[in-house]
Tab-separated table of C-alpha atoms and ligand atoms in Angstrom:
chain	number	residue	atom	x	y	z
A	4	UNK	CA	0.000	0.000	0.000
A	5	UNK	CA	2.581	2.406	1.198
A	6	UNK	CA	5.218	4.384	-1.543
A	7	UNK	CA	8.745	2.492	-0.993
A	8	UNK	CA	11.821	3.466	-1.415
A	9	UNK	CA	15.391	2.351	0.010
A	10	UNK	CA	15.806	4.257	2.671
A	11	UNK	CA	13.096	5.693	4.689
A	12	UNK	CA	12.048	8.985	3.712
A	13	UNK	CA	9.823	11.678	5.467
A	14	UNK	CA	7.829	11.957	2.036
A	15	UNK	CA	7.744	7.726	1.378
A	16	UNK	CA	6.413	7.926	5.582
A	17	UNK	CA	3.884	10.915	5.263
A	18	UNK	CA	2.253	9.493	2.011
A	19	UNK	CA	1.422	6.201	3.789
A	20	UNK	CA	0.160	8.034	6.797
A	21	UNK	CA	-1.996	10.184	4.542
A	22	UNK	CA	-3.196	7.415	3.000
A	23	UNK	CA	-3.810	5.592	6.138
A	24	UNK	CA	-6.128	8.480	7.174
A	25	UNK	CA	-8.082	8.963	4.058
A	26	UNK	CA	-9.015	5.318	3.823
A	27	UNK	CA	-9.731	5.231	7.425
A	28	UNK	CA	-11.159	8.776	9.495
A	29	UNK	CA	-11.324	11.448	7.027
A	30	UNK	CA	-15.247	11.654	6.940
A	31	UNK	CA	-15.182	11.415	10.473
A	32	UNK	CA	-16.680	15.217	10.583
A	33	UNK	CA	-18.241	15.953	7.835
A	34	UNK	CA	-21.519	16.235	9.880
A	35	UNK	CA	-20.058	19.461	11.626
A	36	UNK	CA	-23.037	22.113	11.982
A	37	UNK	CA	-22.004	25.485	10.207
A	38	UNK	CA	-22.368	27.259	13.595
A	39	UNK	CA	-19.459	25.158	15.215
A	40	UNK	CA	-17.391	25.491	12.034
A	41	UNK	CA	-17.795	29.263	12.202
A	42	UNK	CA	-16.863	29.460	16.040
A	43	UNK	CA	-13.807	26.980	16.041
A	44	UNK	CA	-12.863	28.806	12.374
A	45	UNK	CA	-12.721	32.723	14.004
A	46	UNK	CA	-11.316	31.674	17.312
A	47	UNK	CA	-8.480	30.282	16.127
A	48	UNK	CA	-7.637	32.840	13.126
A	49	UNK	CA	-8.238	35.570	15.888
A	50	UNK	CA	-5.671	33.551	17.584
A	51	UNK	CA	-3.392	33.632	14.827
A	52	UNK	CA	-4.272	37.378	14.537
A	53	UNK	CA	-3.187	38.311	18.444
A	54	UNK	CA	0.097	36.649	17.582
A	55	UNK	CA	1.225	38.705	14.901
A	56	UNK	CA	0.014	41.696	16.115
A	57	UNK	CA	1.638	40.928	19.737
A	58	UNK	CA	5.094	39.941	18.134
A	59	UNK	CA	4.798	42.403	15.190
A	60	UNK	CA	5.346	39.458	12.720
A	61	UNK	CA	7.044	40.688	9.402
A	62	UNK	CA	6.492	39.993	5.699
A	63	UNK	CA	9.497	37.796	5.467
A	64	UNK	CA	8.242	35.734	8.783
A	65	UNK	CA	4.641	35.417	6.911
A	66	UNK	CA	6.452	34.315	3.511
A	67	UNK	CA	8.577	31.964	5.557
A	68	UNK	CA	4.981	30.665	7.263
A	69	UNK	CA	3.132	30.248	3.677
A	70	UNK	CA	6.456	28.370	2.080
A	71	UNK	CA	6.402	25.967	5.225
A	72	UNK	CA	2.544	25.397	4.934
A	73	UNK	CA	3.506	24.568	1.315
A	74	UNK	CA	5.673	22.445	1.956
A	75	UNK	CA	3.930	20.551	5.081
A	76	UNK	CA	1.560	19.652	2.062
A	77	UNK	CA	4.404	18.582	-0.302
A	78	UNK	CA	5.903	16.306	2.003
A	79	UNK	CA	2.421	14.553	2.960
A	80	UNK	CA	3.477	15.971	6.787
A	81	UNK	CA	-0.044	16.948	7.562
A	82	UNK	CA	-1.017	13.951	9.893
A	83	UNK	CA	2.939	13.875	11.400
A	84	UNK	CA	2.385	17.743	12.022
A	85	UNK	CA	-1.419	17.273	13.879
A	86	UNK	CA	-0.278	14.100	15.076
A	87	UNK	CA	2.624	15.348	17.127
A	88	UNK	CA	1.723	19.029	18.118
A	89	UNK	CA	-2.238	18.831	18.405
A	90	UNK	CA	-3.734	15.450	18.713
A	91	UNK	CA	-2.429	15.779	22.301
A	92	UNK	CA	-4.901	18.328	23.401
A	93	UNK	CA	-8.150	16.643	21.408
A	94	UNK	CA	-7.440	13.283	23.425
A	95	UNK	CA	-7.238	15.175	26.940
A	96	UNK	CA	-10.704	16.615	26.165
A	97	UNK	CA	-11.616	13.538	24.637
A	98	UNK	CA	-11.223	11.730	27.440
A	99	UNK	CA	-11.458	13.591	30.484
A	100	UNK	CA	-14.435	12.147	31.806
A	101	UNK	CA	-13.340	8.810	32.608
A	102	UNK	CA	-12.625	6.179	35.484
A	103	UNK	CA	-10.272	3.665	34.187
A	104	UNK	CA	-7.782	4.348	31.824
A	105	UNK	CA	-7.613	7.796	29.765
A	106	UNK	CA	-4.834	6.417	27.397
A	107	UNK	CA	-2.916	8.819	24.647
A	108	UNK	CA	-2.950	9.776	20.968
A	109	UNK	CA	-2.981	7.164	18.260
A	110	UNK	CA	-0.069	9.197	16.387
A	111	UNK	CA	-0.287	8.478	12.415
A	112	UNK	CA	0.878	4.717	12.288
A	113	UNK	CA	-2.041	2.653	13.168
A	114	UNK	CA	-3.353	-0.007	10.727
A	115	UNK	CA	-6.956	-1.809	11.668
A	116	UNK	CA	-6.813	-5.537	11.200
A	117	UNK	CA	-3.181	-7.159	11.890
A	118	UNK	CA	-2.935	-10.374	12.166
A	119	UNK	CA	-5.062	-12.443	15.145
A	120	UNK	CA	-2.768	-13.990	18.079
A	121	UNK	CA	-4.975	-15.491	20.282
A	122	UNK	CA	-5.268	-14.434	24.195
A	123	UNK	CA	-1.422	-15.472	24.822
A	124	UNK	CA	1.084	-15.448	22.246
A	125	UNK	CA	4.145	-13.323	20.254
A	126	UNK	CA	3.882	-10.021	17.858
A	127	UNK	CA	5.132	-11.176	13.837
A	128	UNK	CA	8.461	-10.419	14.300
A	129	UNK	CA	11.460	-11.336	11.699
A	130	UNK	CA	13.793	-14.013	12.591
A	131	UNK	CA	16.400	-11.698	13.128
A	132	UNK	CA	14.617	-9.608	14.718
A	133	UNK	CA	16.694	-6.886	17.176
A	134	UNK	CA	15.681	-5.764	20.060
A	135	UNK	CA	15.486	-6.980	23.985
A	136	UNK	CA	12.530	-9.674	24.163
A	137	UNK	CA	9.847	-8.400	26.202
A	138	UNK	CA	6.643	-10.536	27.688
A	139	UNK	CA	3.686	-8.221	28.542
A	140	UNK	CA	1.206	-10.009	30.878
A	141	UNK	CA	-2.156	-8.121	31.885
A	142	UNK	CA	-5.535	-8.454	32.396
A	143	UNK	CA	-8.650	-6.345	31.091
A	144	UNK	CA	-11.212	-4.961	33.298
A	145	UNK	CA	-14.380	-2.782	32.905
A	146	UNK	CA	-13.898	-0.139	36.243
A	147	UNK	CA	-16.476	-1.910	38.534
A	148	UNK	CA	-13.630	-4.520	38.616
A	149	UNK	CA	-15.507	-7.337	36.211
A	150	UNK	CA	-13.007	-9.005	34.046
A	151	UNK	CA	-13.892	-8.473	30.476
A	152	UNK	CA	-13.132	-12.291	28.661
A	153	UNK	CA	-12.795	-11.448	24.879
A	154	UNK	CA	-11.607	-7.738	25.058
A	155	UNK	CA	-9.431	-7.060	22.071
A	156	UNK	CA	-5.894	-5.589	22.746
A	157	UNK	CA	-4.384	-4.547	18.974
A	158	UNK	CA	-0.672	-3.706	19.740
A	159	UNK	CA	1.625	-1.682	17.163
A	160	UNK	CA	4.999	-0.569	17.755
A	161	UNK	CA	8.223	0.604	15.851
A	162	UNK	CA	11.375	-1.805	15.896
A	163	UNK	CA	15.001	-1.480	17.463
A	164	UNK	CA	15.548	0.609	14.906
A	165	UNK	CA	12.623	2.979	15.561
A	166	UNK	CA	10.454	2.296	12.428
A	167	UNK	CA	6.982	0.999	11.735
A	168	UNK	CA	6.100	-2.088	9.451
A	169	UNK	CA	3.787	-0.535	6.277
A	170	UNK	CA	5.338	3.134	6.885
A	171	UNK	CA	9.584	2.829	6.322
A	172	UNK	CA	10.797	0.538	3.578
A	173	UNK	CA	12.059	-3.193	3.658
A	174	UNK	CA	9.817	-4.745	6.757
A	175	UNK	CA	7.364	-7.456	6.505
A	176	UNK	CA	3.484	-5.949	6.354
A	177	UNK	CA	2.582	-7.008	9.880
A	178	UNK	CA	6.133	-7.148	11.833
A	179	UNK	CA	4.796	-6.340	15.262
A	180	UNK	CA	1.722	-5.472	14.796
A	181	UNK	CA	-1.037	-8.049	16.089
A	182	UNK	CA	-4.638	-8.778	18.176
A	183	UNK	CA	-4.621	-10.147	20.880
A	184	UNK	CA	-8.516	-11.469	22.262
A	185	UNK	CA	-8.559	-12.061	26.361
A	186	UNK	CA	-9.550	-14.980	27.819
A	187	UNK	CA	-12.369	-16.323	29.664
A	188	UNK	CA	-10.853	-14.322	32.824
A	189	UNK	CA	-9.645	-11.225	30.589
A	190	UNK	CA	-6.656	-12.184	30.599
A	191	UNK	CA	-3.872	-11.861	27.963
A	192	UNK	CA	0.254	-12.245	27.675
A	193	UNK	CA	2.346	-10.868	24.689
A	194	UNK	CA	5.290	-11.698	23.798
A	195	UNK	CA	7.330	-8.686	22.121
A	196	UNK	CA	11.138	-6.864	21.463
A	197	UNK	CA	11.397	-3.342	23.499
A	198	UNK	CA	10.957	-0.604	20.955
A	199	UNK	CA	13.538	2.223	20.385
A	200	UNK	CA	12.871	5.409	21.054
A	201	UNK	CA	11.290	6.944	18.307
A	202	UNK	CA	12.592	9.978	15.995
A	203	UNK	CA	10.184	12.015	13.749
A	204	UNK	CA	10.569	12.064	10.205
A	205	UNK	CA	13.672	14.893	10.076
A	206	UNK	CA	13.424	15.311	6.308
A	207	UNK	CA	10.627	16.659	5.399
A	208	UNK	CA	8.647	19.830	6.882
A	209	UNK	CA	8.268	18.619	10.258
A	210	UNK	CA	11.816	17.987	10.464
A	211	UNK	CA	12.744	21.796	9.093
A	212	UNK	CA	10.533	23.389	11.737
A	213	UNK	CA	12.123	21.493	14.629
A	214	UNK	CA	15.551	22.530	12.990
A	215	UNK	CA	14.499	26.179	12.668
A	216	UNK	CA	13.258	26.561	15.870
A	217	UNK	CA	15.777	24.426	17.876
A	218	UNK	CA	13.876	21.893	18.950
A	219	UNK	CA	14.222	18.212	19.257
A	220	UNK	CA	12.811	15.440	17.121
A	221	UNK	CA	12.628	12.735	19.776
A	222	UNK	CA	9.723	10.730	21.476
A	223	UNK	CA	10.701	8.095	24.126
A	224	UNK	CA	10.469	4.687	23.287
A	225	UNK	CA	6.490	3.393	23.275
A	226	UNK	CA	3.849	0.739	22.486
A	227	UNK	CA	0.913	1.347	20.665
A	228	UNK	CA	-2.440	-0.261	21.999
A	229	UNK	CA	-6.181	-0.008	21.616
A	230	UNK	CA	-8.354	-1.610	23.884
A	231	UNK	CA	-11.839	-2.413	23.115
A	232	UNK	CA	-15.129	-4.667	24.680
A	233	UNK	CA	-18.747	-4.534	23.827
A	234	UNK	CA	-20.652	-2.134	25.691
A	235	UNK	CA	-17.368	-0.117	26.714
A	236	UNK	CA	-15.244	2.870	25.427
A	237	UNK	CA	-12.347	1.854	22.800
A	238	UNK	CA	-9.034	2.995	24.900
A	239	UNK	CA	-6.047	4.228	22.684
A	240	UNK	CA	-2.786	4.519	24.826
A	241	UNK	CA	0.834	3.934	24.803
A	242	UNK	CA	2.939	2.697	27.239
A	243	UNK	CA	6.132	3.879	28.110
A	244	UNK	CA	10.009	2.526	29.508
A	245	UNK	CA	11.380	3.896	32.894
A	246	UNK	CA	14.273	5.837	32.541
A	247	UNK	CA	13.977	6.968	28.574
A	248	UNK	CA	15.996	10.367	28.113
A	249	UNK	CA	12.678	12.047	26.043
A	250	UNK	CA	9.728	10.506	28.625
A	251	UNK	CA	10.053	14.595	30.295
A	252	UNK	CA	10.043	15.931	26.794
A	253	UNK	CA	8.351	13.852	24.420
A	254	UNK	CA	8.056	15.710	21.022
A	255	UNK	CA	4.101	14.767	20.594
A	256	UNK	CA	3.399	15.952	24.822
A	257	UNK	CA	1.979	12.640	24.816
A	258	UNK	CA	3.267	10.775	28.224
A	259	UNK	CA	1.522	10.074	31.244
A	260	UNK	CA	2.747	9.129	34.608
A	261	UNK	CA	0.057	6.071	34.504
A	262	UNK	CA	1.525	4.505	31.132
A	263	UNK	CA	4.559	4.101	32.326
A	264	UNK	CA	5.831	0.433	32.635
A	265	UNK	CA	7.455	-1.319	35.497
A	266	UNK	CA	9.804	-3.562	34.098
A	267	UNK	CA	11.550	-6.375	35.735
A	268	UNK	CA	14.622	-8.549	34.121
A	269	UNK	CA	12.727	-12.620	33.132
A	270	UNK	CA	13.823	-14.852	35.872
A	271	UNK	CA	15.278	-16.962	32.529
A	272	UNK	CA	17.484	-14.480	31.527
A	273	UNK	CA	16.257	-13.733	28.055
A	274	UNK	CA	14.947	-9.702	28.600
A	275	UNK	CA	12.079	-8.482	30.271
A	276	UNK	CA	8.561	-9.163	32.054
A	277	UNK	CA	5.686	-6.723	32.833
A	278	UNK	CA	2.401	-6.684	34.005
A	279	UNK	CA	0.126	-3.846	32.912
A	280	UNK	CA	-3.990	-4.365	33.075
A	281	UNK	CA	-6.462	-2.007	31.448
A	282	UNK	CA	-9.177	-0.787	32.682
A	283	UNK	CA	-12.168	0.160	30.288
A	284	UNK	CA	-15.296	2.759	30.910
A	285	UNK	CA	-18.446	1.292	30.347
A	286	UNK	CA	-20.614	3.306	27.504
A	287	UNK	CA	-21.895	6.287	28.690
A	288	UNK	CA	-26.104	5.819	27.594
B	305	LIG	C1	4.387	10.283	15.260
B	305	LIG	C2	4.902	9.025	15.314
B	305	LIG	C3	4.561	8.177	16.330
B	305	LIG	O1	5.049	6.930	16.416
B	305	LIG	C4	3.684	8.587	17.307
B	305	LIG	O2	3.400	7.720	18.257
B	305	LIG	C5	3.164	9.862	17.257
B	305	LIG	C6	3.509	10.710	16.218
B	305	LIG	C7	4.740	11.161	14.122
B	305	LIG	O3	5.733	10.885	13.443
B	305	LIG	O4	4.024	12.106	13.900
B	306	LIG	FE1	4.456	5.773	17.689
């Protein structure tokens, strides 16, 4: 599906994640009722507006904001570019209101459907596959404490090298990306590689803005998950790795003290075990 080339590109990266969106969420709002689109419309160009008057912005700064906004387009950055610096703030409103988990942004690289793994089994990986082995163990809950058998848990995550299957060139469709359906107690166990931490795209428009304005390009290491049971609220999240340099400054704002891991070295050796549970909102009627 996605445009390939050698090497990953920011381009090759933001085409598949634009694509990825279209076929998936872009009608999502087309219901919007004109009054809303006015409001949200003037309040943020009048916030746009207060900025350049209140830092006397120039020509050459608003020439040097159209070219980027070009070029955002021309590199297929839009969903990196909402993704990382405004998805953060929809899922806090999103999901303010609830008792178990409030989870994260999705971030651009999710893909519906990878492959089914049972209640306890391993992510596709390659043979070679890098990375420290991890086993997740964890059980899924709706908050008055009732187990939830069945509960899907769809996992994505990049590899040691910090790149997603279907979005950077050269990796099997599915490498670690899976479904995992709980058991008759809710329980599940995965068996996975520790990602890398994660760098965005620095090649494209995304990449120039962070470079213009000093910034980093980092997020810490992370695992993609959704969470979802009949009658209860789908949780997105990501969980994060103790001691990551970029867990305090995470590019996309998107870490929370409660999806961090607690790691422990296997009592065999070979990596790591963790325990993490879920726990899901029942439907509000
Ligand atoms: C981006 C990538 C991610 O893996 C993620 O979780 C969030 C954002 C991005 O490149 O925009
Ligand atoms: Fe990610």
């Amino acid at each position: 599906m996605t445009v390939q080339h050698d090497t990953p590109t920011a381009a090759a990266s933001g085409a598949g994640a634009t694509e990825r969106f279209k076929s998936d969420k872009s009608g999502g709002g087309a219901g919007t009722p004109p009054e809303r689109v006015d409001l949200l419309a003037r309040e943020v160009l009048s916030a746009v507006h207060d900025t350049i008057r209140r830092h006397r912005v120039t020509y050459a700064e608003y020439n040097a904001l159209k070219a980027w906004l070009i070029d955002v387009g021309e590199t297929g950055e839009w969903p990196l570019f909402l993704d990382v610096w405004v998805e953060h703030v929809v899922e806090d409103v999103a999901t303010e209101h609830r008792q178990g988990n409030k989870g994260t942004i999705e971030g651009p690289y999710y893909v519906p459907d990878a492959p089914e793994r049972g209640s306890h089994g391993t992510l596709p990986t390659r043979p070679d596959e890098k990375g420290a082995p991890l086993t997740w163990t964890g059980q899924v809950r709706s908050t008055d404490g009732t187990p939830l058998p069945g509960a899907k848990i769809e996992l994505w995550h990049a590899d040691d090298d910090g790149y997603y299957s279907q979005f950077a060139p050269g990796i099997p469709e599915w490498n670690l990306r899976g479904t995992f359906t709980a058991d008759g107690n809710g329980e599940f166990g995965i068996g996975t590689v520790r990602p890398a931490p994660y760098q965005i795209p620095t090649d494209g428009a995304c990449g120039r803005l962070i470079a213009a304005a000093g910034w980093h390009s980092w997020r810490p290491a992370h695992l993609h998950v959704k969470v979802s049971a009949p009658g209860h609220e789908q949780l997105t999240a990501q969980l994060y790795f103790p001691g990551d340099a970029h867990n305090d400054d995470d590019i996309a704002s998107a870490v929370k003290p409660e999806l961090m891991l607690d790691p422990e070295p296997a009592a065999d050796g070979r990596g790591e075990t963790v325990v993490y549970d879920f726990v899901l909102d029942p439907v509000r009627l």
